[in-house]
Amino acid sequence: MEKFRFNPPPSRQQLEVLAKVVGVDADKLAQMLPPAGVGMKLEPIRLCAACYIDSPYHKIEWQFKVTQGCQQHKLILLSECPNCGVRFKFQHYGVTVSVKGVFCRLVKW
């Protein structure tokens, strides 16, 4: 598996080819990439608990080195469960895990 951090950003031509394959506008794909010159913090995985409760998907901007907290909720990003201290990990193969499986009883169900 290739490491994202070692790949150069795609060219406009590459984005246009990818756009045709996935059915998404090339400009929209470009917006999904990190801004030019912004480094990525690949580990630990960081997330906003409030955002994740609303929609359990990881946001790429949480991994930007310049990002310290959530702009929407004004919360510091978490890298581990506040209850048990286990670090968050990405799920493989596009599998999404519910908040129940991530926060170790942080939220009462």
A tleap script that builds the chain and sets N, CA, C and O, in Angstrom:
source leaprc.protein.ff14SB
mol = sequence {
  NMET GLU LYS PHE ARG PHE ASN PRO PRO PRO
  SER ARG GLN GLN LEU GLU VAL LEU ALA LYS
  VAL VAL GLY VAL ASP ALA ASP LYS LEU ALA
  GLN MET LEU PRO PRO ALA GLY VAL GLY MET
  LYS LEU GLU PRO ILE ARG LEU CYS ALA ALA
  CYS TYR ILE ASP SER PRO TYR HIE LYS ILE
  GLU TRP GLN PHE LYS VAL THR GLN GLY CYS
  GLN GLN HIE LYS LEU ILE LEU LEU SER GLU
  CYS PRO ASN CYS GLY VAL ARG PHE LYS PHE
  GLN HIE TYR GLY VAL THR VAL SER VAL LYS
  GLY VAL PHE CYS ARG LEU VAL LYS CTRP
}
set mol.1.N position { 0.835 -1.171 0.000 }
set mol.1.CA position { 0.000 0.000 0.000 }
set mol.1.C position { 0.888 1.245 0.000 }
set mol.1.O position { 1.858 1.319 0.753 }
set mol.2.N position { 0.557 2.210 -0.836 }
set mol.2.CA position { 1.339 3.443 -0.899 }
set mol.2.C position { 1.009 4.341 0.282 }
set mol.2.O position { -0.115 4.347 0.785 }
set mol.3.N position { 2.001 5.090 0.712 }
set mol.3.CA position { 1.804 6.049 1.790 }
set mol.3.C position { 1.448 7.399 1.184 }
set mol.3.O position { 2.162 7.896 0.313 }
set mol.4.N position { 0.350 7.994 1.638 }
set mol.4.CA position { -0.128 9.270 1.118 }
set mol.4.C position { 0.951 10.337 1.210 }
set mol.4.O position { 1.101 11.136 0.286 }
set mol.5.N position { 1.703 10.366 2.301 }
set mol.5.CA position { 2.677 11.427 2.527 }
set mol.5.C position { 3.843 11.401 1.543 }
set mol.5.O position { 4.540 12.405 1.394 }
set mol.6.N position { 4.069 10.276 0.871 }
set mol.6.CA position { 5.181 10.180 -0.059 }
set mol.6.C position { 4.787 10.528 -1.493 }
set mol.6.O position { 5.652 10.650 -2.360 }
set mol.7.N position { 3.527 10.684 -1.742 }
set mol.7.CA position { 3.055 10.959 -3.095 }
set mol.7.C position { 2.974 12.457 -3.343 }
set mol.7.O position { 2.519 13.203 -2.476 }
set mol.8.N position { 3.413 12.909 -4.526 }
set mol.8.CA position { 3.226 14.329 -4.856 }
set mol.8.C position { 1.750 14.582 -5.130 }
set mol.8.O position { 1.015 13.652 -5.462 }
set mol.9.N position { 1.309 15.828 -4.994 }
set mol.9.CA position { -0.102 16.104 -5.307 }
set mol.9.C position { -0.385 15.799 -6.779 }
set mol.9.O position { 0.503 15.939 -7.620 }
set mol.10.N position { -1.606 15.387 -7.094 }
set mol.10.CA position { -1.931 15.060 -8.482 }
set mol.10.C position { -1.963 16.310 -9.351 }
set mol.10.O position { -2.282 17.406 -8.893 }
set mol.11.N position { -1.624 16.110 -10.608 }
set mol.11.CA position { -1.706 17.209 -11.577 }
set mol.11.C position { -3.162 17.433 -11.953 }
set mol.11.O position { -4.024 16.608 -11.647 }
set mol.12.N position { -3.432 18.543 -12.612 }
set mol.12.CA position { -4.796 18.839 -13.065 }
set mol.12.C position { -5.271 17.743 -14.018 }
set mol.12.O position { -6.424 17.314 -13.956 }
set mol.13.N position { -4.386 17.298 -14.891 }
set mol.13.CA position { -4.739 16.240 -15.844 }
set mol.13.C position { -5.107 14.951 -15.096 }
set mol.13.O position { -6.079 14.286 -15.454 }
set mol.14.N position { -4.342 14.599 -14.067 }
set mol.14.CA position { -4.645 13.397 -13.292 }
set mol.14.C position { -5.990 13.532 -12.569 }
set mol.14.O position { -6.758 12.573 -12.488 }
set mol.15.N position { -6.264 14.726 -12.046 }
set mol.15.CA position { -7.551 14.950 -11.386 }
set mol.15.C position { -8.709 14.804 -12.363 }
set mol.15.O position { -9.751 14.253 -12.010 }
set mol.16.N position { -8.540 15.288 -13.574 }
set mol.16.CA position { -9.604 15.194 -14.575 }
set mol.16.C position { -9.865 13.741 -14.977 }
set mol.16.O position { -11.014 13.349 -15.185 }
set mol.17.N position { -8.804 12.946 -15.084 }
set mol.17.CA position { -8.976 11.526 -15.400 }
set mol.17.C position { -9.696 10.825 -14.244 }
set mol.17.O position { -10.625 10.049 -14.465 }
set mol.18.N position { -9.264 11.101 -13.018 }
set mol.18.CA position { -9.902 10.508 -11.848 }
set mol.18.C position { -11.361 10.940 -11.736 }
set mol.18.O position { -12.222 10.141 -11.369 }
set mol.19.N position { -11.637 12.200 -12.051 }
set mol.19.CA position { -13.002 12.723 -11.989 }
set mol.19.C position { -13.937 11.925 -12.899 }
set mol.19.O position { -15.074 11.637 -12.526 }
set mol.20.N position { -13.461 11.572 -14.082 }
set mol.20.CA position { -14.275 10.782 -15.008 }
set mol.20.C position { -14.540 9.387 -14.439 }
set mol.20.O position { -15.638 8.850 -14.589 }
set mol.21.N position { -13.545 8.809 -13.794 }
set mol.21.CA position { -13.681 7.452 -13.254 }
set mol.21.C position { -14.669 7.420 -12.093 }
set mol.21.O position { -15.517 6.530 -12.026 }
set mol.22.N position { -14.567 8.380 -11.182 }
set mol.22.CA position { -15.403 8.354 -9.971 }
set mol.22.C position { -16.683 9.171 -10.091 }
set mol.22.O position { -17.539 9.108 -9.208 }
set mol.23.N position { -16.827 9.934 -11.164 }
set mol.23.CA position { -18.040 10.708 -11.369 }
set mol.23.C position { -18.168 11.917 -10.459 }
set mol.23.O position { -19.270 12.300 -10.066 }
set mol.24.N position { -17.022 12.517 -10.126 }
set mol.24.CA position { -17.000 13.724 -9.292 }
set mol.24.C position { -16.222 14.787 -10.049 }
set mol.24.O position { -15.201 14.489 -10.668 }
set mol.25.N position { -16.694 16.014 -10.003 }
set mol.25.CA position { -16.032 17.120 -10.685 }
set mol.25.C position { -14.576 17.259 -10.221 }
set mol.25.O position { -14.289 17.117 -9.033 }
set mol.26.N position { -13.674 17.532 -11.141 }
set mol.26.CA position { -12.249 17.667 -10.821 }
set mol.26.C position { -11.988 18.781 -9.808 }
set mol.26.O position { -11.101 18.654 -8.963 }
set mol.27.N position { -12.750 19.866 -9.887 }
set mol.27.CA position { -12.583 20.945 -8.906 }
set mol.27.C position { -12.969 20.482 -7.504 }
set mol.27.O position { -12.333 20.859 -6.520 }
set mol.28.N position { -14.009 19.668 -7.421 }
set mol.28.CA position { -14.436 19.118 -6.124 }
set mol.28.C position { -13.356 18.187 -5.570 }
set mol.28.O position { -13.068 18.214 -4.373 }
set mol.29.N position { -12.762 17.373 -6.428 }
set mol.29.CA position { -11.666 16.501 -5.994 }
set mol.29.C position { -10.489 17.323 -5.480 }
set mol.29.O position { -9.878 16.974 -4.470 }
set mol.30.N position { -10.173 18.408 -6.169 }
set mol.30.CA position { -9.064 19.268 -5.745 }
set mol.30.C position { -9.328 19.860 -4.365 }
set mol.30.O position { -8.397 20.040 -3.580 }
set mol.31.N position { -10.587 20.164 -4.064 }
set mol.31.CA position { -10.942 20.705 -2.750 }
set mol.31.C position { -10.774 19.675 -1.638 }
set mol.31.O position { -10.650 20.040 -0.469 }
set mol.32.N position { -10.768 18.407 -1.988 }
set mol.32.CA position { -10.625 17.337 -0.999 }
set mol.32.C position { -9.170 17.107 -0.596 }
set mol.32.O position { -8.897 16.412 0.383 }
set mol.33.N position { -8.246 17.684 -1.344 }
set mol.33.CA position { -6.821 17.507 -1.053 }
set mol.33.C position { -6.357 18.522 -0.016 }
set mol.33.O position { -6.965 19.582 0.128 }
set mol.34.N position { -5.289 18.206 0.704 }
set mol.34.CA position { -4.733 19.198 1.628 }
set mol.34.C position { -4.258 20.420 0.843 }
set mol.34.O position { -3.788 20.276 -0.286 }
set mol.35.N position { -4.370 21.608 1.413 }
set mol.35.CA position { -3.861 22.800 0.737 }
set mol.35.C position { -2.358 22.678 0.474 }
set mol.35.O position { -1.642 22.025 1.234 }
set mol.36.N position { -1.894 23.296 -0.584 }
set mol.36.CA position { -0.464 23.260 -0.926 }
set mol.36.C position { 0.357 23.800 0.243 }
set mol.36.O position { 0.052 24.855 0.799 }
set mol.37.N position { 1.388 23.069 0.598 }
set mol.37.CA position { 2.282 23.508 1.661 }
set mol.37.C position { 1.835 23.163 3.066 }
set mol.37.O position { 2.567 23.421 4.022 }
set mol.38.N position { 0.652 22.586 3.218 }
set mol.38.CA position { 0.166 22.205 4.549 }
set mol.38.C position { 0.580 20.771 4.824 }
set mol.38.O position { 0.221 19.856 4.082 }
set mol.39.N position { 1.333 20.585 5.889 }
set mol.39.CA position { 1.782 19.245 6.258 }
set mol.39.C position { 0.694 18.439 6.942 }
set mol.39.O position { -0.243 18.986 7.524 }
set mol.40.N position { 0.840 17.146 6.857 }
set mol.40.CA position { -0.114 16.235 7.478 }
set mol.40.C position { 0.498 15.611 8.722 }
set mol.40.O position { 1.671 15.239 8.727 }
set mol.41.N position { -0.292 15.499 9.761 }
set mol.41.CA position { 0.090 14.791 10.984 }
set mol.41.C position { -0.571 13.426 10.872 }
set mol.41.O position { -1.757 13.284 11.169 }
set mol.42.N position { 0.186 12.424 10.446 }
set mol.42.CA position { -0.397 11.127 10.145 }
set mol.42.C position { -0.707 10.310 11.393 }
set mol.42.O position { -1.641 9.508 11.395 }
set mol.43.N position { 0.053 10.505 12.429 }
set mol.43.CA position { -0.200 9.816 13.686 }
set mol.43.C position { 0.044 10.778 14.819 }
set mol.43.O position { 0.967 11.588 14.732 }
set mol.44.N position { -0.722 10.731 15.858 }
set mol.44.CA position { -1.875 9.858 16.051 }
set mol.44.C position { -3.085 10.361 15.271 }
set mol.44.O position { -3.141 11.521 14.861 }
set mol.45.N position { -4.046 9.468 15.075 }
set mol.45.CA position { -5.310 9.847 14.462 }
set mol.45.C position { -5.997 10.813 15.422 }
set mol.45.O position { -6.075 10.551 16.622 }
set mol.46.N position { -6.495 11.932 14.891 }
set mol.46.CA position { -7.158 12.928 15.734 }
set mol.46.C position { -8.581 13.133 15.239 }
set mol.46.O position { -8.861 13.007 14.047 }
set mol.47.N position { -9.477 13.450 16.169 }
set mol.47.CA position { -10.856 13.710 15.781 }
set mol.47.C position { -11.555 14.605 16.792 }
set mol.47.O position { -11.128 14.727 17.941 }
set mol.48.N position { -12.628 15.222 16.345 }
set mol.48.CA position { -13.501 16.026 17.203 }
set mol.48.C position { -14.628 15.101 17.666 }
set mol.48.O position { -15.365 14.551 16.848 }
set mol.49.N position { -14.752 14.937 18.968 }
set mol.49.CA position { -15.777 14.030 19.502 }
set mol.49.C position { -17.178 14.464 19.083 }
set mol.49.O position { -18.001 13.621 18.725 }
set mol.50.N position { -17.462 15.763 19.120 }
set mol.50.CA position { -18.797 16.258 18.770 }
set mol.50.C position { -19.110 16.012 17.290 }
set mol.50.O position { -20.216 15.588 16.957 }
set mol.51.N position { -18.150 16.273 16.404 }
set mol.51.CA position { -18.356 16.013 14.974 }
set mol.51.C position { -18.578 14.524 14.732 }
set mol.51.O position { -19.455 14.132 13.963 }
set mol.52.N position { -17.773 13.704 15.397 }
set mol.52.CA position { -17.845 12.265 15.182 }
set mol.52.C position { -19.172 11.697 15.668 }
set mol.52.O position { -19.683 10.739 15.087 }
set mol.53.N position { -19.731 12.272 16.720 }
set mol.53.CA position { -21.037 11.834 17.195 }
set mol.53.C position { -22.110 12.183 16.160 }
set mol.53.O position { -23.011 11.385 15.899 }
set mol.54.N position { -22.006 13.385 15.571 }
set mol.54.CA position { -22.965 13.808 14.544 }
set mol.54.C position { -22.864 12.960 13.292 }
set mol.54.O position { -23.879 12.579 12.710 }
set mol.55.N position { -21.638 12.662 12.874 }
set mol.55.CA position { -21.396 11.923 11.639 }
set mol.55.C position { -20.072 11.175 11.780 }
set mol.55.O position { -19.010 11.793 11.703 }
set mol.56.N position { -20.113 9.852 11.985 }
set mol.56.CA position { -18.890 9.101 12.297 }
set mol.56.C position { -17.969 8.852 11.100 }
set mol.56.O position { -17.752 7.714 10.684 }
set mol.57.N position { -17.439 9.944 10.566 }
set mol.57.CA position { -16.479 9.868 9.469 }
set mol.57.C position { -15.289 10.748 9.796 }
set mol.57.O position { -15.442 11.826 10.371 }
set mol.58.N position { -14.122 10.294 9.433 }
set mol.58.CA position { -12.917 11.066 9.690 }
set mol.58.C position { -12.801 12.195 8.681 }
set mol.58.O position { -13.069 12.003 7.495 }
set mol.59.N position { -12.400 13.381 9.150 }
set mol.59.CA position { -12.201 14.535 8.277 }
set mol.59.C position { -10.702 14.764 8.099 }
set mol.59.O position { -9.959 14.811 9.079 }
set mol.60.N position { -10.263 14.904 6.864 }
set mol.60.CA position { -8.845 15.052 6.573 }
set mol.60.C position { -8.241 16.266 7.279 }
set mol.60.O position { -7.073 16.238 7.668 }
set mol.61.N position { -9.030 17.336 7.447 }
set mol.61.CA position { -8.473 18.540 8.072 }
set mol.61.C position { -8.076 18.304 9.523 }
set mol.61.O position { -7.295 19.078 10.076 }
set mol.62.N position { -8.592 17.259 10.149 }
set mol.62.CA position { -8.178 16.940 11.524 }
set mol.62.C position { -6.717 16.504 11.564 }
set mol.62.O position { -6.081 16.573 12.616 }
set mol.63.N position { -6.184 16.062 10.444 }
set mol.63.CA position { -4.797 15.591 10.408 }
set mol.63.C position { -3.815 16.655 9.908 }
set mol.63.O position { -2.613 16.395 9.863 }
set mol.64.N position { -4.294 17.837 9.533 }
set mol.64.CA position { -3.389 18.909 9.131 }
set mol.64.C position { -2.565 19.328 10.345 }
set mol.64.O position { -3.104 19.473 11.442 }
set mol.65.N position { -1.279 19.522 10.154 }
set mol.65.CA position { -0.417 19.943 11.260 }
set mol.65.C position { -0.856 21.264 11.865 }
set mol.65.O position { -0.666 21.491 13.060 }
set mol.66.N position { -1.440 22.137 11.057 }
set mol.66.CA position { -1.855 23.456 11.553 }
set mol.66.C position { -3.181 23.413 12.318 }
set mol.66.O position { -3.545 24.394 12.967 }
set mol.67.N position { -3.900 22.301 12.252 }
set mol.67.CA position { -5.192 22.190 12.924 }
set mol.67.C position { -4.999 21.760 14.370 }
set mol.67.O position { -4.435 20.700 14.639 }
set mol.68.N position { -5.467 22.579 15.291 }
set mol.68.CA position { -5.362 22.259 16.714 }
set mol.68.C position { -6.704 21.854 17.314 }
set mol.68.O position { -6.755 21.133 18.310 }
set mol.69.N position { -7.780 22.319 16.705 }
set mol.69.CA position { -9.101 22.023 17.247 }
set mol.69.C position { -10.161 22.096 16.174 }
set mol.69.O position { -9.876 22.386 15.012 }
set mol.70.N position { -11.379 21.829 16.578 }
set mol.70.CA position { -12.522 21.857 15.669 }
set mol.70.C position { -13.038 23.289 15.536 }
set mol.70.O position { -13.370 23.924 16.537 }
set mol.71.N position { -13.105 23.793 14.317 }
set mol.71.CA position { -13.606 25.138 14.062 }
set mol.71.C position { -15.092 25.251 14.409 }
set mol.71.O position { -15.537 26.288 14.900 }
set mol.72.N position { -15.849 24.202 14.159 }
set mol.72.CA position { -17.290 24.233 14.380 }
set mol.72.C position { -17.638 24.188 15.870 }
set mol.72.O position { -18.468 24.972 16.330 }
set mol.73.N position { -17.018 23.283 16.625 }
set mol.73.CA position { -17.386 23.078 18.023 }
set mol.73.C position { -16.438 23.737 19.025 }
set mol.73.O position { -16.710 23.752 20.226 }
set mol.74.N position { -15.326 24.280 18.528 }
set mol.74.CA position { -14.329 24.938 19.390 }
set mol.74.C position { -13.796 23.981 20.454 }
set mol.74.O position { -13.598 24.361 21.608 }
set mol.75.N position { -13.563 22.710 20.034 }
set mol.75.CA position { -13.031 21.683 20.919 }
set mol.75.C position { -11.635 21.263 20.473 }
set mol.75.O position { -11.318 21.292 19.284 }
set mol.76.N position { -10.812 20.876 21.430 }
set mol.76.CA position { -9.498 20.314 21.121 }
set mol.76.C position { -9.711 18.931 20.514 }
set mol.76.O position { -10.590 18.187 20.948 }
set mol.77.N position { -8.912 18.592 19.518 }
set mol.77.CA position { -9.031 17.276 18.893 }
set mol.77.C position { -8.496 16.199 19.826 }
set mol.77.O position { -7.493 16.395 20.512 }
set mol.78.N position { -9.177 15.061 19.841 }
set mol.78.CA position { -8.767 13.921 20.661 }
set mol.78.C position { -7.965 12.937 19.825 }
set mol.78.O position { -8.215 12.780 18.630 }
set mol.79.N position { -7.009 12.279 20.451 }
set mol.79.CA position { -6.261 11.221 19.768 }
set mol.79.C position { -6.415 9.885 20.492 }
set mol.79.O position { -5.907 8.859 20.039 }
set mol.80.N position { -7.118 9.911 21.619 }
set mol.80.CA position { -7.349 8.684 22.370 }
set mol.80.C position { -8.656 8.795 23.142 }
set mol.80.O position { -9.176 9.890 23.354 }
set mol.81.N position { -9.174 7.655 23.555 }
set mol.81.CA position { -10.406 7.621 24.334 }
set mol.81.C position { -10.151 8.269 25.693 }
set mol.81.O position { -9.235 7.858 26.404 }
set mol.82.N position { -10.944 9.276 26.066 }
set mol.82.CA position { -10.735 9.927 27.351 }
set mol.82.C position { -11.019 9.017 28.542 }
set mol.82.O position { -10.581 9.311 29.655 }
set mol.83.N position { -11.736 7.931 28.332 }
set mol.83.CA position { -12.052 7.019 29.435 }
set mol.83.C position { -10.988 5.957 29.667 }
set mol.83.O position { -10.607 5.698 30.809 }
set mol.84.N position { -10.508 5.342 28.596 }
set mol.84.CA position { -9.572 4.219 28.773 }
set mol.84.C position { -8.168 4.502 28.250 }
set mol.84.O position { -7.244 3.738 28.531 }
set mol.85.N position { -7.991 5.591 27.489 }
set mol.85.CA position { -6.667 5.942 26.995 }
set mol.85.C position { -6.216 5.211 25.743 }
set mol.85.O position { -5.075 5.389 25.314 }
set mol.86.N position { -7.075 4.392 25.139 }
set mol.86.CA position { -6.708 3.671 23.914 }
set mol.86.C position { -6.682 4.658 22.757 }
set mol.86.O position { -7.623 5.429 22.567 }
set mol.87.N position { -5.587 4.629 21.976 }
set mol.87.CA position { -5.459 5.517 20.822 }
set mol.87.C position { -6.393 5.091 19.707 }
set mol.87.O position { -6.616 3.903 19.477 }
set mol.88.N position { -6.939 6.096 19.012 }
set mol.88.CA position { -7.816 5.829 17.877 }
set mol.88.C position { -6.995 5.302 16.711 }
set mol.88.O position { -5.850 5.707 16.512 }
set mol.89.N position { -7.587 4.400 15.947 }
set mol.89.CA position { -6.939 3.833 14.765 }
set mol.89.C position { -7.904 3.911 13.605 }
set mol.89.O position { -9.119 3.829 13.788 }
set mol.90.N position { -7.359 4.071 12.402 }
set mol.90.CA position { -8.195 4.028 11.202 }
set mol.90.C position { -8.708 2.616 11.012 }
set mol.90.O position { -8.014 1.640 11.297 }
set mol.91.N position { -9.921 2.526 10.531 }
set mol.91.CA position { -10.459 1.232 10.143 }
set mol.91.C position { -10.024 0.978 8.702 }
set mol.91.O position { -9.954 1.911 7.902 }
set mol.92.N position { -9.739 -0.248 8.374 }
set mol.92.CA position { -9.256 -0.597 7.046 }
set mol.92.C position { -10.400 -0.948 6.101 }
set mol.92.O position { -11.490 -1.320 6.536 }
set mol.93.N position { -10.139 -0.825 4.826 }
set mol.93.CA position { -11.034 -1.216 3.754 }
set mol.93.C position { -12.353 -0.444 3.772 }
set mol.93.O position { -13.385 -0.973 3.360 }
set mol.94.N position { -12.325 0.793 4.243 }
set mol.94.CA position { -13.502 1.634 4.181 }
set mol.94.C position { -14.589 1.277 5.179 }
set mol.94.O position { -15.720 1.746 5.051 }
set mol.95.N position { -14.269 0.460 6.165 }
set mol.95.CA position { -15.264 0.083 7.159 }
set mol.95.C position { -15.400 1.212 8.171 }
set mol.95.O position { -14.401 1.676 8.721 }
set mol.96.N position { -16.607 1.650 8.417 }
set mol.96.CA position { -16.860 2.704 9.382 }
set mol.96.C position { -17.349 2.076 10.688 }
set mol.96.O position { -18.255 1.243 10.684 }
set mol.97.N position { -16.752 2.477 11.784 }
set mol.97.CA position { -17.139 1.962 13.092 }
set mol.97.C position { -18.006 3.002 13.786 }
set mol.97.O position { -17.732 4.198 13.685 }
set mol.98.N position { -19.021 2.577 14.471 }
set mol.98.CA position { -19.901 3.516 15.163 }
set mol.98.C position { -19.175 4.171 16.327 }
set mol.98.O position { -18.129 3.698 16.771 }
set mol.99.N position { -19.739 5.252 16.808 }
set mol.99.CA position { -19.165 5.960 17.948 }
set mol.99.C position { -19.094 5.039 19.158 }
set mol.99.O position { -18.169 5.146 19.964 }
set mol.100.N position { -20.054 4.141 19.293 }
set mol.100.CA position { -20.037 3.206 20.419 }
set mol.100.C position { -18.733 2.428 20.448 }
set mol.100.O position { -18.199 2.154 21.523 }
set mol.101.N position { -18.216 2.069 19.281 }
set mol.101.CA position { -16.990 1.296 19.209 }
set mol.101.C position { -15.733 2.124 19.362 }
set mol.101.O position { -14.650 1.561 19.520 }
set mol.102.N position { -15.839 3.430 19.322 }
set mol.102.CA position { -14.671 4.291 19.383 }
set mol.102.C position { -14.471 4.917 20.751 }
set mol.102.O position { -13.341 5.013 21.229 }
set mol.103.N position { -15.545 5.341 21.381 }
set mol.103.CA position { -15.411 6.156 22.587 }
set mol.103.C position { -15.536 5.409 23.904 }
set mol.103.O position { -15.512 6.054 24.952 }
set mol.104.N position { -15.668 4.097 23.914 }
set mol.104.CA position { -15.589 3.354 25.162 }
set mol.104.C position { -16.481 3.945 26.253 }
set mol.104.O position { -16.001 4.335 27.317 }
set mol.105.N position { -17.758 4.005 25.981 }
set mol.105.CA position { -18.743 4.498 26.948 }
set mol.105.C position { -18.632 5.991 27.247 }
set mol.105.O position { -19.106 6.445 28.288 }
set mol.106.N position { -18.012 6.764 26.348 }
set mol.106.CA position { -17.973 8.209 26.511 }
set mol.106.C position { -19.384 8.786 26.408 }
set mol.106.O position { -19.739 9.734 27.109 }
set mol.107.N position { -20.167 8.199 25.529 }
set mol.107.CA position { -21.530 8.658 25.309 }
set mol.107.C position { -22.475 7.617 25.904 }
set mol.107.O position { -22.296 6.422 25.671 }
set mol.108.N position { -23.464 8.047 26.660 }
set mol.108.CA position { -24.461 7.124 27.232 }
set mol.108.C position { -25.492 6.780 26.173 }
set mol.108.O position { -26.081 7.677 25.569 }
set mol.109.N position { -25.717 5.508 25.942 }
set mol.109.CA position { -26.682 5.075 24.943 }
set mol.109.C position { -27.898 4.617 25.668 }
set mol.109.O position { -28.870 4.197 25.040 }
savepdb mol mol.pdb
quit
